[in-house]
Amino acid sequence: MSEKYDVIVIGAGPAGYVAAIRAAQLGLKTACIDAFTGKDGKPALGGTCLNVGCIPSKALLDSSRQFWNIAHNLPVHGISVGDAKVDMGTFIGRKDKIVKQFTGGIGQLFKANKVTPFFGTGKLLKGNSVEITGTDGKKETISATNVILASGSVPIELPFAKFDGKAIVDNAGALDFTEVPKRLGVIGAGVIGLELGSVWRRMGSEVTIIEALPDFLSVADADIAKVAAREFAKQGLDIKLDAKLNKAEVKKDGVHLVYTNKDGEQKLVVDKLLVAVGRRAYTQNLLADDTGVKLDERGRILVDEHCHTGVDGVWAIGDAVRGPMLAHKGSEEGVAVAEWIAGKAGHVNYDTIPFVIYTEPEVAWAGKTEKELKDAGVPYKVGSFPFAAIGRAVAMNEAIGQVKMIAHAETDRILGVHMVGPGVSELIAECVVAMEFKGSSEDLARIVHAHPTLSEAVHEAALSVDKRAIHKGN
Ligand code: FAD
Ligand code: NAD
């Protein structure tokens, strides 16, 4: 007889491990299976996010920011420290230590919450049992009343620029360069391209980013994308828009790229090439043929608005299903599904999920862009406020960017907030709370904000919706 659980979660990324912990908190007997192995070849919980995504990229963004500031920002403060040098072992080692701390932490959380971990590949069989193939090839089968699929995503590979882990790399490779590449090519000016491109630019690489679309950062509000593009160009990120990569050939002296833009065929040689053209749901070896779980046209596990697959007791969450590929989106789905299984009222509001790009300046938004509202024919009004007029931002020497707030023209309900500037990854949270409570721009305008803080930009943008900002002309 196989061991029987209330809940089995396949995948211990931020969607799966959070679902497992919440299910166990609710008194459900829970197991979580994960196949990820860390740099040391040992099982490592936490999925893409903790091992090769959110956490390591933010560690390197912070280290590289310190390095960049020595030459580019400290002199303004009258501080000079001579030529800065970097020890790559320490630079990458610090990141690895942080990753280990957090992946190990998930194991401790599982122990504390009595979640049973299994290391290996889980395959859903008909009737909600799961076959686990351990790292040693041994198989065992466990079963449950409910199975949550949280198998995540993997990088999309371009057929003419295949990953070799050395010269042509994905996110994991670009987080582990042993030396600063003199010339770094990046395919895709999306979130990964901009964040990891920034890391290596700050460390001294010449960075060229090739982006297929004609508009820069077309997912963001156009006013915000414009400011970001200008600032990234100032930092030396060479972003080539409307450019199509035709070939990437690894030779002795580097990766030879051939791409086409409006001026015709172009050539470029780089030492390393990061391909970051998006990710795809990962479902390889996850489902036996007769489970009844369906995939959509993009290979994602098909689910309804409650993350249910339509097969009794089988749910799916995170990057493996529709919606933005963000850690916090997956985690909230994990909590909601655990609560639905336990008969409680789970809830995910997909309309207020914050998006953040951790570049310098940071970019953050929640809700609708101005273009989306215009296209939908929704009447709206806009307020904005520049960080140049915020005392704290000027004192920090980071007075770049703005907060733009969009509210319904008649009801004043906040429909979207878009920011580029210092610390906006934190400022967006206030706007998400306001939007979640169906707040109006007047609500934020009437709330006392501490002076001098960056949050005054949110306050002034809210005032500006009603043309009554104090520290700028309206
Ligand atoms: P994953 O994290 O991909 O985890 C899935 C897990 O399931 C993996 O461990 C995988 O090995 C395992 N698995 C798959 N199939 C099986 C199987 N059959 N059996 C057992 N185990 C299996 N998001 C943010 O919100 N903020 C950020 O700052 C951010 N930065 C990022 C930076 C980078 C470089 C990258 C690549 C991504 C970043 N993301 C960020 C996205 C974020 O990492 C993902 O949205 C998130 O990890 C998705 O969580 P998940 O649990 O759905 O999947
Ligand atoms: P992305 O979708 O953000 O960007 C991919 C970019 O590549 C797009 O601009 C696209 O137009 C371009 N592109 C696609 N095919 C191309 C081609 N053949 N040639 C040139 N350009 C091409 O994807 P990503 O940057 O790979 O990131 C993957 C996912 O990880 C994203 O969905 C994102 O949500 C998540 N992520 C989030 C964060 C964060 O929240 N800060 C950070 C990193 C990654």
Coordinates of C-alpha atoms and ligand atoms in Angstrom, one line a residue:
M1 CA 0.0 0.0 0.0
S2 CA 1.4 3.4 -0.9
E3 CA 1.5 6.1 1.7
K4 CA -1.6 8.3 1.5
Y5 CA -1.6 12.1 2.0
D6 CA -4.2 14.8 2.0
V7 CA -2.1 16.9 -0.4
I8 CA 0.9 16.1 -2.6
V9 CA 2.6 19.1 -4.2
I10 CA 4.9 18.5 -7.2
G11 CA 7.5 21.3 -7.3
A12 CA 9.0 23.3 -4.4
G13 CA 9.4 26.7 -6.1
P14 CA 7.6 29.8 -4.5
A15 CA 4.3 28.4 -5.8
G16 CA 4.7 24.8 -4.6
Y17 CA 6.6 25.3 -1.3
V18 CA 4.1 28.0 -0.2
A19 CA 1.1 25.8 -1.1
A20 CA 2.7 22.9 0.9
I21 CA 3.3 25.0 4.0
R22 CA -0.2 26.6 3.9
A23 CA -1.8 23.1 3.5
A24 CA 0.2 21.8 6.4
Q25 CA -0.8 24.8 8.5
L26 CA -4.4 24.0 7.8
G27 CA -3.9 20.5 9.3
L28 CA -3.6 18.6 6.0
K29 CA -1.1 15.8 5.8
T30 CA 1.2 17.1 3.1
A31 CA 4.2 16.0 1.0
C32 CA 6.2 18.1 -1.5
I33 CA 8.3 16.6 -4.3
D34 CA 11.1 18.5 -6.0
A35 CA 13.7 17.6 -8.6
F36 CA 16.0 20.7 -8.4
T37 CA 19.7 20.2 -7.7
G38 CA 21.9 23.1 -6.6
K39 CA 25.4 23.9 -7.8
D40 CA 26.8 21.3 -5.4
G41 CA 24.7 18.6 -7.0
K42 CA 22.6 18.2 -3.9
P43 CA 18.8 18.7 -3.8
A44 CA 17.9 22.3 -3.3
L45 CA 14.4 23.5 -2.5
G46 CA 13.0 26.8 -3.6
G47 CA 12.8 26.3 -7.4
T48 CA 13.9 28.8 -10.0
C49 CA 13.3 31.8 -7.7
L50 CA 15.6 30.9 -4.9
N51 CA 18.2 29.0 -6.9
V52 CA 18.7 30.8 -10.2
G53 CA 16.1 33.6 -10.3
C54 CA 14.8 36.3 -7.9
I55 CA 17.2 35.9 -5.0
P56 CA 20.6 35.4 -6.7
S57 CA 19.8 38.1 -9.3
K58 CA 19.0 40.6 -6.6
A59 CA 22.2 39.6 -4.7
L60 CA 24.3 40.4 -7.8
L61 CA 22.3 43.5 -8.5
D62 CA 23.1 44.8 -5.1
S63 CA 26.9 43.9 -5.2
S64 CA 27.2 45.4 -8.7
R65 CA 25.4 48.5 -7.6
Q66 CA 27.9 49.1 -4.8
F67 CA 30.7 48.7 -7.3
W68 CA 29.2 51.1 -9.8
N69 CA 28.5 53.7 -7.1
I70 CA 32.2 53.9 -6.2
A71 CA 33.1 55.4 -9.5
H72 CA 29.8 57.0 -10.5
N73 CA 28.0 58.3 -7.4
L74 CA 30.5 58.7 -4.5
P75 CA 32.5 61.6 -6.2
V76 CA 29.3 63.7 -6.1
H77 CA 29.4 63.3 -2.3
G78 CA 33.0 64.4 -2.2
I79 CA 34.2 60.8 -1.5
S80 CA 36.9 59.2 -3.6
V81 CA 38.4 55.8 -2.9
G82 CA 40.7 55.3 -5.8
D83 CA 40.4 52.4 -8.3
A84 CA 37.9 49.9 -7.2
K85 CA 38.7 46.2 -7.8
V86 CA 36.4 43.2 -7.5
D87 CA 37.2 39.7 -6.3
M88 CA 35.0 37.5 -8.4
G89 CA 35.2 34.6 -6.0
T90 CA 33.7 36.8 -3.2
F91 CA 31.3 38.5 -5.6
I92 CA 29.8 35.1 -6.8
G93 CA 30.4 33.4 -3.5
R94 CA 28.3 35.9 -1.5
K95 CA 25.4 35.2 -3.9
D96 CA 25.8 31.5 -3.5
K97 CA 25.8 31.8 0.3
I98 CA 22.6 33.7 0.2
V99 CA 21.0 31.1 -2.1
K100 CA 22.1 28.3 0.3
Q101 CA 20.7 30.2 3.3
F102 CA 17.3 30.5 1.7
T103 CA 17.1 27.1 0.0
G104 CA 18.2 25.5 3.3
G105 CA 15.6 27.6 5.0
I106 CA 12.8 26.0 3.1
G107 CA 13.9 22.6 4.4
Q108 CA 13.6 24.0 8.0
L109 CA 10.2 25.5 7.3
F110 CA 9.0 22.1 5.9
K111 CA 10.3 20.4 9.1
A112 CA 8.7 23.0 11.4
N113 CA 5.3 22.7 9.5
K114 CA 5.6 18.9 9.2
V115 CA 5.6 18.9 5.4
T116 CA 7.3 15.6 4.1
P117 CA 9.9 16.4 1.4
F118 CA 10.7 14.0 -1.4
F119 CA 13.7 14.6 -3.7
G120 CA 13.2 13.4 -7.2
T121 CA 10.8 13.7 -10.2
G122 CA 7.1 13.4 -9.5
K123 CA 4.7 12.0 -12.2
L124 CA 1.0 12.3 -11.7
L125 CA -0.8 9.0 -12.4
K126 CA -4.5 8.5 -13.0
G127 CA -6.4 8.5 -9.7
N128 CA -4.2 11.0 -7.9
S129 CA -1.2 8.9 -7.1
V130 CA 2.3 10.2 -7.9
E131 CA 5.2 8.1 -9.0
I132 CA 8.5 9.5 -7.6
T133 CA 11.7 8.7 -9.4
G134 CA 14.5 9.5 -6.9
T135 CA 17.9 10.9 -7.9
D136 CA 19.2 7.3 -7.6
G137 CA 16.6 6.0 -10.1
K138 CA 14.6 4.2 -7.5
K139 CA 10.8 4.5 -7.9
E140 CA 8.1 4.7 -5.2
T141 CA 4.4 5.7 -5.4
I142 CA 2.4 7.8 -3.0
S143 CA -1.2 9.0 -3.3
A144 CA -3.4 11.8 -2.1
T145 CA -6.9 13.2 -2.1
N146 CA -5.5 16.4 -3.8
V147 CA -2.4 16.9 -6.0
I148 CA -1.1 20.4 -6.7
L149 CA 1.1 20.7 -9.8
A150 CA 3.7 23.5 -9.4
S151 CA 6.4 22.4 -11.9
G152 CA 7.3 26.0 -12.9
S153 CA 9.1 27.1 -16.1
V154 CA 12.3 26.9 -18.0
P155 CA 14.1 29.4 -20.3
I156 CA 13.0 29.4 -24.0
E157 CA 15.9 28.2 -26.2
L158 CA 16.4 29.7 -29.7
P159 CA 17.2 27.0 -32.3
F160 CA 20.0 29.1 -33.8
A161 CA 21.5 30.1 -30.4
K162 CA 21.4 26.9 -28.3
F163 CA 22.6 27.1 -24.7
D164 CA 26.0 25.5 -24.3
G165 CA 26.4 26.6 -20.7
K166 CA 29.8 28.3 -21.5
A167 CA 29.5 30.9 -24.3
I168 CA 25.8 30.9 -24.8
V169 CA 24.0 30.9 -21.5
D170 CA 20.6 31.2 -19.8
N171 CA 19.9 33.1 -16.6
A172 CA 21.7 30.4 -14.5
G173 CA 24.8 30.8 -16.6
A174 CA 24.7 34.6 -16.5
L175 CA 24.5 34.4 -12.6
D176 CA 27.8 32.4 -12.5
F177 CA 30.3 34.0 -14.8
T178 CA 33.8 33.4 -13.3
E179 CA 35.1 36.7 -14.8
V180 CA 33.5 39.9 -16.1
P181 CA 32.9 39.4 -19.8
K182 CA 34.5 42.2 -21.8
R183 CA 31.6 42.1 -24.3
L184 CA 28.2 40.7 -23.3
G185 CA 25.5 40.2 -25.8
V186 CA 21.9 39.8 -24.6
I187 CA 19.0 38.6 -26.7
G188 CA 15.7 40.1 -25.3
A189 CA 15.3 43.4 -23.6
G190 CA 12.8 42.0 -21.1
V191 CA 13.1 41.7 -17.3
I192 CA 16.0 39.2 -17.3
G193 CA 17.9 41.0 -20.1
L194 CA 17.6 44.4 -18.3
E195 CA 18.4 43.1 -14.8
L196 CA 21.3 40.8 -15.7
G197 CA 22.5 43.2 -18.4
S198 CA 22.7 45.9 -15.7
V199 CA 24.7 43.6 -13.4
W200 CA 27.4 43.0 -15.9
R201 CA 27.3 46.6 -17.3
R202 CA 28.0 47.9 -13.8
M203 CA 30.9 45.5 -13.5
G204 CA 32.4 46.9 -16.7
S205 CA 31.1 44.8 -19.6
E206 CA 30.2 46.4 -22.8
V207 CA 26.6 45.3 -23.0
T208 CA 24.6 45.1 -26.3
I209 CA 20.9 44.0 -26.0
I210 CA 19.1 42.8 -29.1
E211 CA 15.3 43.1 -28.9
A212 CA 12.9 41.9 -31.5
L213 CA 10.1 44.4 -30.8
P214 CA 10.2 48.0 -32.1
D215 CA 8.9 49.5 -28.7
F216 CA 11.1 49.3 -25.6
L217 CA 9.5 47.6 -22.6
S218 CA 6.1 47.5 -24.3
V219 CA 4.5 45.8 -21.3
A220 CA 5.1 48.9 -19.2
D221 CA 3.3 52.3 -19.4
A222 CA 4.9 54.2 -22.4
D223 CA 5.8 57.3 -20.3
I224 CA 7.7 55.1 -17.8
A225 CA 9.4 53.0 -20.5
K226 CA 10.6 56.3 -22.1
V227 CA 12.4 57.5 -18.9
A228 CA 13.8 54.0 -18.3
A229 CA 15.2 53.7 -21.9
R230 CA 16.9 57.1 -21.5
E231 CA 18.5 56.2 -18.2
F232 CA 19.7 52.8 -19.3
A233 CA 21.2 54.4 -22.4
K234 CA 23.1 56.9 -20.2
Q235 CA 24.5 53.9 -18.2
G236 CA 25.9 52.4 -21.4
L237 CA 23.3 49.7 -22.1
D238 CA 23.2 49.6 -25.9
I239 CA 19.7 48.4 -26.7
K240 CA 19.0 47.7 -30.3
L241 CA 15.2 47.6 -31.0
D242 CA 13.4 46.0 -33.9
A243 CA 16.4 43.7 -34.3
K244 CA 16.1 40.1 -35.3
L245 CA 18.9 37.6 -34.5
N246 CA 19.6 35.3 -37.4
K247 CA 22.7 33.4 -36.3
A248 CA 24.9 32.9 -33.3
E249 CA 28.1 31.0 -33.9
V250 CA 30.6 30.1 -31.2
K251 CA 34.2 30.6 -32.5
K252 CA 37.6 30.8 -30.8
D253 CA 37.4 34.6 -30.4
G254 CA 33.8 34.8 -29.2
V255 CA 30.2 34.4 -30.2
H256 CA 29.6 35.8 -33.7
L257 CA 26.1 37.2 -34.0
V258 CA 24.3 38.2 -37.2
Y259 CA 21.1 40.2 -36.8
T260 CA 18.9 42.3 -39.0
N261 CA 17.5 45.7 -38.1
K262 CA 16.1 48.6 -40.2
D263 CA 19.6 49.3 -41.6
G264 CA 19.9 45.7 -42.9
E265 CA 22.2 42.9 -41.8
Q266 CA 24.5 43.6 -38.8
K267 CA 27.4 41.7 -37.3
L268 CA 28.6 41.7 -33.7
V269 CA 31.1 39.6 -31.8
V270 CA 30.7 39.1 -28.0
D271 CA 32.5 37.0 -25.4
K272 CA 29.3 35.7 -23.8
L273 CA 25.7 35.6 -25.0
L274 CA 22.8 35.6 -22.6
V275 CA 19.6 34.5 -24.3
A276 CA 16.6 35.8 -22.3
V277 CA 13.6 35.7 -24.7
G278 CA 11.0 34.5 -22.1
R279 CA 10.2 31.3 -20.3
R280 CA 7.9 28.4 -21.0
A281 CA 5.9 26.2 -18.7
Y282 CA 7.7 23.0 -17.7
T283 CA 5.6 19.8 -17.8
Q284 CA 8.1 17.2 -19.1
N285 CA 7.6 13.8 -17.4
L286 CA 4.9 15.4 -15.2
L287 CA 1.8 13.7 -16.4
A288 CA 1.0 10.1 -17.3
D289 CA -1.0 9.9 -20.6
D290 CA -4.3 9.0 -19.0
T291 CA -4.6 11.6 -16.2
G292 CA -7.0 13.8 -18.1
V293 CA -5.1 17.0 -17.3
K294 CA -5.0 19.2 -20.4
L295 CA -2.4 21.7 -21.6
D296 CA -3.3 24.9 -23.5
E297 CA -1.9 26.1 -26.9
R298 CA 1.3 27.4 -25.2
G299 CA 2.0 24.2 -23.3
R300 CA 0.7 25.5 -19.9
I301 CA -1.4 23.4 -17.6
L302 CA -5.0 24.4 -18.4
V303 CA -6.8 25.6 -15.2
D304 CA -10.0 27.6 -14.4
E305 CA -10.1 30.8 -12.3
H306 CA -9.7 28.6 -9.2
C307 CA -6.5 26.9 -10.5
H308 CA -8.4 23.7 -10.9
T309 CA -7.5 21.4 -13.8
G310 CA -11.0 20.0 -14.2
V311 CA -9.7 16.6 -13.0
D312 CA -11.1 15.7 -9.5
G313 CA -8.6 16.8 -6.9
V314 CA -5.9 18.1 -9.3
W315 CA -4.8 21.7 -9.2
A316 CA -2.0 23.7 -10.8
I317 CA -0.3 27.0 -9.9
G318 CA 2.6 29.3 -10.6
D319 CA 4.6 29.6 -13.8
A320 CA 3.2 26.3 -15.1
V321 CA -0.3 28.0 -15.6
R322 CA -1.6 31.2 -17.3
G323 CA -0.9 34.6 -15.8
P324 CA 2.3 36.5 -15.2
M325 CA 5.4 34.5 -14.4
L326 CA 6.1 36.1 -11.0
A327 CA 7.1 34.5 -7.7
H328 CA 4.4 36.4 -5.7
K329 CA 1.7 35.4 -8.1
G330 CA 2.6 31.7 -7.8
S331 CA 2.8 32.0 -4.0
E332 CA -0.7 33.6 -3.7
E333 CA -2.1 30.9 -5.9
G334 CA -0.5 28.3 -3.6
V335 CA -2.1 29.8 -0.5
A336 CA -5.5 30.1 -2.2
V337 CA -5.5 26.5 -3.5
A338 CA -4.5 25.2 0.0
E339 CA -7.4 27.2 1.5
W340 CA -9.9 26.0 -1.2
I341 CA -8.8 22.4 -0.5
A342 CA -9.4 22.9 3.2
G343 CA -12.8 24.3 2.5
K344 CA -11.9 27.9 3.2
A345 CA -12.3 31.1 1.0
G346 CA -9.1 31.5 -0.9
H347 CA -8.6 34.5 -3.1
V348 CA -6.2 35.9 -5.7
N349 CA -6.8 39.3 -7.2
Y350 CA -5.1 39.2 -10.6
D351 CA -5.9 42.9 -11.2
T352 CA -3.6 44.2 -8.5
I353 CA -0.4 42.1 -9.0
P354 CA 2.6 44.4 -8.7
F355 CA 5.3 44.1 -11.4
V356 CA 8.9 45.3 -10.5
I357 CA 12.1 45.5 -12.5
Y358 CA 15.1 45.9 -10.2
T359 CA 17.2 48.0 -12.5
E360 CA 18.5 51.5 -11.6
P361 CA 16.2 53.4 -11.7
E362 CA 13.8 50.7 -10.6
V363 CA 10.5 50.3 -12.6
A364 CA 7.3 49.2 -10.9
W365 CA 3.6 49.2 -11.7
A366 CA 0.2 47.8 -10.8
G367 CA -3.1 47.9 -12.7
K368 CA -3.8 49.2 -16.2
T369 CA -1.5 51.3 -18.4
E370 CA -2.8 54.5 -20.0
K371 CA -2.8 52.7 -23.4
E372 CA -4.8 49.8 -22.1
L373 CA -7.5 52.2 -20.7
K374 CA -7.5 54.3 -23.9
D375 CA -8.0 51.1 -26.1
A376 CA -10.8 49.9 -23.8
G377 CA -12.5 53.3 -24.0
V378 CA -12.4 53.8 -20.2
P379 CA -12.6 57.5 -19.2
Y380 CA -9.6 58.3 -17.1
K381 CA -7.5 61.2 -15.6
V382 CA -3.8 61.2 -15.0
G383 CA -1.6 62.7 -12.3
S384 CA 2.2 62.5 -12.2
F385 CA 5.0 63.8 -10.1
P386 CA 8.8 63.9 -10.8
F387 CA 11.4 62.6 -8.2
A388 CA 13.4 65.8 -9.2
A389 CA 11.0 67.7 -6.9
I390 CA 11.3 65.3 -4.0
G391 CA 13.7 66.5 -1.3
R392 CA 14.7 63.0 -0.2
A393 CA 15.5 61.8 -3.7
V394 CA 17.6 64.9 -4.4
A395 CA 19.4 64.4 -1.0
M396 CA 20.1 60.8 -2.1
N397 CA 21.4 62.1 -5.5
E398 CA 18.8 59.8 -7.1
A399 CA 16.3 62.4 -8.4
I400 CA 15.4 60.5 -11.5
G401 CA 12.0 59.4 -12.8
Q402 CA 8.4 59.9 -11.8
V403 CA 5.2 58.4 -10.3
K404 CA 2.2 58.4 -12.7
M405 CA -1.3 57.7 -11.3
I406 CA -4.3 56.9 -13.4
A407 CA -7.8 57.2 -11.9
H408 CA -11.3 56.7 -13.4
A409 CA -12.5 60.1 -14.7
E410 CA -15.9 59.8 -13.0
T411 CA -15.5 57.6 -9.9
D412 CA -11.8 58.6 -9.2
R413 CA -11.0 54.9 -8.5
I414 CA -7.3 54.2 -9.0
L415 CA -6.9 52.1 -12.1
G416 CA -3.2 52.0 -12.5
V417 CA 0.0 53.3 -10.9
H418 CA 3.3 53.4 -12.9
M419 CA 6.7 54.4 -11.5
V420 CA 10.3 54.7 -12.5
G421 CA 12.7 56.0 -9.9
P422 CA 14.5 55.3 -6.6
G423 CA 12.9 52.7 -4.3
V424 CA 9.8 52.3 -6.4
S425 CA 9.8 48.5 -5.7
E426 CA 8.7 49.4 -2.2
L427 CA 6.5 52.5 -3.1
I428 CA 4.2 50.4 -5.3
A429 CA 3.0 48.4 -2.2
E430 CA 1.1 51.4 -0.9
C431 CA -0.7 51.7 -4.2
V432 CA -1.5 48.0 -4.4
V433 CA -3.1 48.3 -0.9
A434 CA -5.2 51.3 -2.1
M435 CA -6.2 49.5 -5.2
E436 CA -7.1 46.3 -3.3
F437 CA -9.4 48.4 -1.1
K438 CA -10.9 50.0 -4.3
G439 CA -9.4 53.3 -3.2
S440 CA -9.6 56.6 -5.1
S441 CA -6.7 59.0 -5.9
E442 CA -8.4 61.3 -3.3
D443 CA -7.9 58.7 -0.6
L444 CA -4.1 58.6 -1.2
A445 CA -4.1 62.4 -1.6
R446 CA -5.7 62.8 1.9
I447 CA -3.3 60.4 3.7
V448 CA -0.4 61.9 5.6
H449 CA 3.0 60.9 4.2
A450 CA 6.2 61.4 6.2
H451 CA 8.5 64.2 5.1
P452 CA 11.1 63.9 3.6
T453 CA 10.4 60.5 2.1
L454 CA 10.3 59.0 -1.4
S455 CA 6.6 58.2 -0.7
E456 CA 5.8 61.9 -1.1
A457 CA 6.0 61.3 -4.8
V458 CA 3.0 58.9 -4.5
H459 CA 1.2 61.5 -2.4
E460 CA 1.9 64.3 -4.9
A461 CA 1.0 62.2 -7.9
A462 CA -2.4 61.5 -6.2
L463 CA -2.8 65.3 -5.6
S464 CA -1.9 65.9 -9.2
V465 CA -4.7 63.7 -10.5
D466 CA -7.0 66.5 -9.2
K467 CA -4.5 69.2 -10.4
R468 CA -3.6 70.2 -6.9
A469 CA 0.0 69.0 -6.5
I470 CA 1.8 71.4 -4.2
H471 CA 5.4 71.2 -5.3
K472 CA 4.9 71.5 -9.1
G473 CA 2.8 73.4 -11.6
N474 CA -0.4 71.7 -12.5
Ligands
FAD1 P1 9.7 27.3 -10.2 O1 10.3 28.3 -9.3 O2 10.3 27.2 -11.5 O3 9.8 26.0 -9.4 C1 9.4 24.8 -9.9 C2 10.1 23.6 -9.2 O4 9.5 22.4 -9.6 C3 11.5 23.5 -9.6 O5 12.3 23.3 -8.5 C4 11.6 22.3 -10.5 O6 12.8 21.6 -10.5 C5 10.5 21.5 -9.9 N1 9.9 20.4 -10.8 C6 9.5 20.6 -12.1 N2 8.9 19.5 -12.5 C7 9.0 18.6 -11.5 C8 8.6 17.2 -11.4 N3 8.0 16.5 -12.3 N4 8.9 16.6 -10.2 C9 9.5 17.3 -9.2 N5 9.9 18.6 -9.3 C10 9.6 19.2 -10.4 N6 9.9 36.8 -10.1 C11 9.6 37.7 -9.2 O7 8.4 37.8 -8.8 N7 10.5 38.6 -8.8 C12 11.8 38.6 -9.3 O8 12.6 39.4 -8.9 C13 12.1 37.6 -10.2 N8 13.4 37.5 -10.7 C14 13.7 36.5 -11.5 C15 15.0 36.5 -12.0 C16 15.4 35.5 -12.9 C17 16.8 35.4 -13.4 C18 14.4 34.5 -13.3 C19 14.8 33.4 -14.2 C20 13.1 34.5 -12.8 C21 12.8 35.6 -11.9 N9 11.5 35.7 -11.4 C22 11.1 36.7 -10.6 C23 10.4 34.7 -11.8 C24 10.2 33.6 -10.7 O9 11.5 33.0 -10.5 C25 9.2 32.6 -11.1 O10 8.0 33.3 -11.4 C26 8.9 31.7 -10.0 O11 10.1 31.0 -9.6 C27 7.8 30.6 -10.4 O12 7.6 29.8 -9.3 P2 7.0 28.3 -9.5 O13 7.0 27.7 -8.1 O14 5.8 28.3 -10.3 O15 8.2 27.6 -10.4
NAD2 P1 10.4 38.7 -20.9 O1 9.1 38.2 -21.5 O2 10.4 39.6 -19.8 O3 11.3 39.3 -22.0 C1 11.7 38.7 -23.2 C2 12.0 39.7 -24.2 O4 12.6 39.1 -25.3 C3 10.8 40.5 -24.8 O5 11.0 41.9 -24.8 C4 10.6 39.9 -26.2 O6 10.1 40.8 -27.1 C5 12.1 39.6 -26.5 N1 12.2 38.5 -27.5 C6 11.5 37.4 -27.7 N2 12.0 36.7 -28.7 C7 13.1 37.4 -29.2 C8 14.0 37.1 -30.3 N3 14.0 36.0 -31.0 N4 15.0 38.1 -30.5 C9 15.0 39.2 -29.7 N5 14.2 39.5 -28.7 C10 13.2 38.5 -28.5 O7 11.2 37.3 -20.5 P2 12.5 37.2 -19.7 O8 13.3 38.4 -19.5 O9 13.2 36.0 -20.3 O10 12.0 36.7 -18.3 C11 11.2 35.5 -18.1 C12 10.1 35.7 -17.1 O11 10.8 35.8 -15.8 C13 9.3 36.9 -17.2 O12 8.0 36.5 -17.5 C14 9.3 37.6 -15.9 O13 8.1 37.9 -15.4 C15 10.1 36.7 -15.0 N6 11.1 37.6 -14.3 C16 10.7 38.5 -13.4 C17 11.6 39.4 -12.8 C18 11.0 40.4 -11.9 O14 9.9 40.3 -11.5 N7 11.8 41.4 -11.5 C19 12.9 39.3 -13.1 C20 13.3 38.3 -14.0 C21 12.4 37.5 -14.6

